[in-house]
Coordinates of C-alpha atoms in Angstrom, one line a residue:
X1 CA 12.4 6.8 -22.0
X2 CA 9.1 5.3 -24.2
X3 CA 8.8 1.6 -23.7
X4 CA 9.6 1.6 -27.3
X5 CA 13.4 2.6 -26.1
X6 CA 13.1 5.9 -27.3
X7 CA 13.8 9.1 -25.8
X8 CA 13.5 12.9 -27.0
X9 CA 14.5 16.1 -24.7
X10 CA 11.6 19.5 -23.9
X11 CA 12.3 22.2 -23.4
X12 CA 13.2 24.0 -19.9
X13 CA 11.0 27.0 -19.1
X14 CA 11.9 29.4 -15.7
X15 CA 9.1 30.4 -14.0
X16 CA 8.2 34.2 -12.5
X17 CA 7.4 32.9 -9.1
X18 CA 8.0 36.3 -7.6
X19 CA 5.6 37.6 -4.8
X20 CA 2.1 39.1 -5.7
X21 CA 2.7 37.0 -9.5
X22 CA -0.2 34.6 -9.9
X23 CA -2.7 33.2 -12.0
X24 CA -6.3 31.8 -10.9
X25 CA -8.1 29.4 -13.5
X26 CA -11.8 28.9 -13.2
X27 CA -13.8 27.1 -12.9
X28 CA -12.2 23.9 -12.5
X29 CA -13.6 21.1 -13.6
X30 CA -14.8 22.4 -16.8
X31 CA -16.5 21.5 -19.7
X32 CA -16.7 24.0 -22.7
X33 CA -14.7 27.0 -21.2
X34 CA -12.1 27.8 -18.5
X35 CA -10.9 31.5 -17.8
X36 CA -7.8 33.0 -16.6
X37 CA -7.1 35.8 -14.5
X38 CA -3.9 37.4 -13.8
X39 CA -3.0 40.5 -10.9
X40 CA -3.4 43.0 -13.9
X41 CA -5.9 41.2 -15.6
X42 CA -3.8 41.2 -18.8
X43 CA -4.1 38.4 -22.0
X44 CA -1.6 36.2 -21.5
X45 CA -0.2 33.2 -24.0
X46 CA -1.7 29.5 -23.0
X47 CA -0.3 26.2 -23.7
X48 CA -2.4 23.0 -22.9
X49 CA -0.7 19.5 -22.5
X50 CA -2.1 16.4 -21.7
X51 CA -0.7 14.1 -19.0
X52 CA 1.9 12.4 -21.3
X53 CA 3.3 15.6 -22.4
X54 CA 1.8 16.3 -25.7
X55 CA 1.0 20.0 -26.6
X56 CA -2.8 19.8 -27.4
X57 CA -3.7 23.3 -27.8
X58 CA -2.0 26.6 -27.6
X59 CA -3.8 30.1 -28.4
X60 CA -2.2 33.9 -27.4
X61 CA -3.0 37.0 -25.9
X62 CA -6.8 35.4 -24.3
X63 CA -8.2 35.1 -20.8
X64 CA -10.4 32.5 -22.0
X65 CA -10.0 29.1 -23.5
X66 CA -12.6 26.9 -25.5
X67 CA -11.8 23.4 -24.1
X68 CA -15.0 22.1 -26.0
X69 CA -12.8 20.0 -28.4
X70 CA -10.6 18.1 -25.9
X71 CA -11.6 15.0 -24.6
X72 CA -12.6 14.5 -21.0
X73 CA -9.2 14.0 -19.0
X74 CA -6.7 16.2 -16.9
X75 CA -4.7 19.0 -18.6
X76 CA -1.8 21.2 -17.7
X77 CA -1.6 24.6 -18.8
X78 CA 2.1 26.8 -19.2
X79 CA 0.7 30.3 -19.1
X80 CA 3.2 33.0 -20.2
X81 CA 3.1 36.6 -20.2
X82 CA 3.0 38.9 -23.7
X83 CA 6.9 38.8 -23.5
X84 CA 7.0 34.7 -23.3
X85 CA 8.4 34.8 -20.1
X86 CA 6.8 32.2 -17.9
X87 CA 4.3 33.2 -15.9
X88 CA 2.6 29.9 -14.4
X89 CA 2.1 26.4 -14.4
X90 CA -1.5 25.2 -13.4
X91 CA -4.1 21.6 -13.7
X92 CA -7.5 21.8 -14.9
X93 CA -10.2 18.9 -15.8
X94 CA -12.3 19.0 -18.6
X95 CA -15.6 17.0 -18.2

């Protein structure tokens, strides 16, 4: 609930957290770039929120992301595979 008394509902995402299925950001903290790399090195779909919740940036099939236009603060990414089946969840600061 806002202090404003309002509410609104996300949406619920599974996530693949089988063995051997991971996904390494780098570097971290970063400033202009931040690259992801998956088991089978494969593009993945990205989606950036800040820490209240807002989606702030979302770009497909990549394993890089220019972060140059956010503003210096913690993130969290919601990486998915090429199917949209969730793949990870991970943090990143941007300088």
């Amino acid at each position: 609930m806002d202090k404003d008394g309002k509410y609104s509902y996300g949406y619920i995402v599974s996530v693949n957290a089988s063995k051997g299925s991971f996904v390494k950001i780098f570097p971290n903290p970063a400033s202009s770039e931040l690259f992801i790399a998956t088991p089978q090195d494969q593009p993945v779909h990205v989606q950036v929120y800040d820490m209240v919740g807002q989606l702030v940036m979302a770009q497909g099939h990549t394993t890089r992301l220019d972060i140059s236009a956010l503003v210096p603060g913690s993130y969290s990414l919601l990486i998915t595979d090429v199917r949209g089946v969730a793949q990870s969840h991970a943090q990143f600061v941007k300088h």
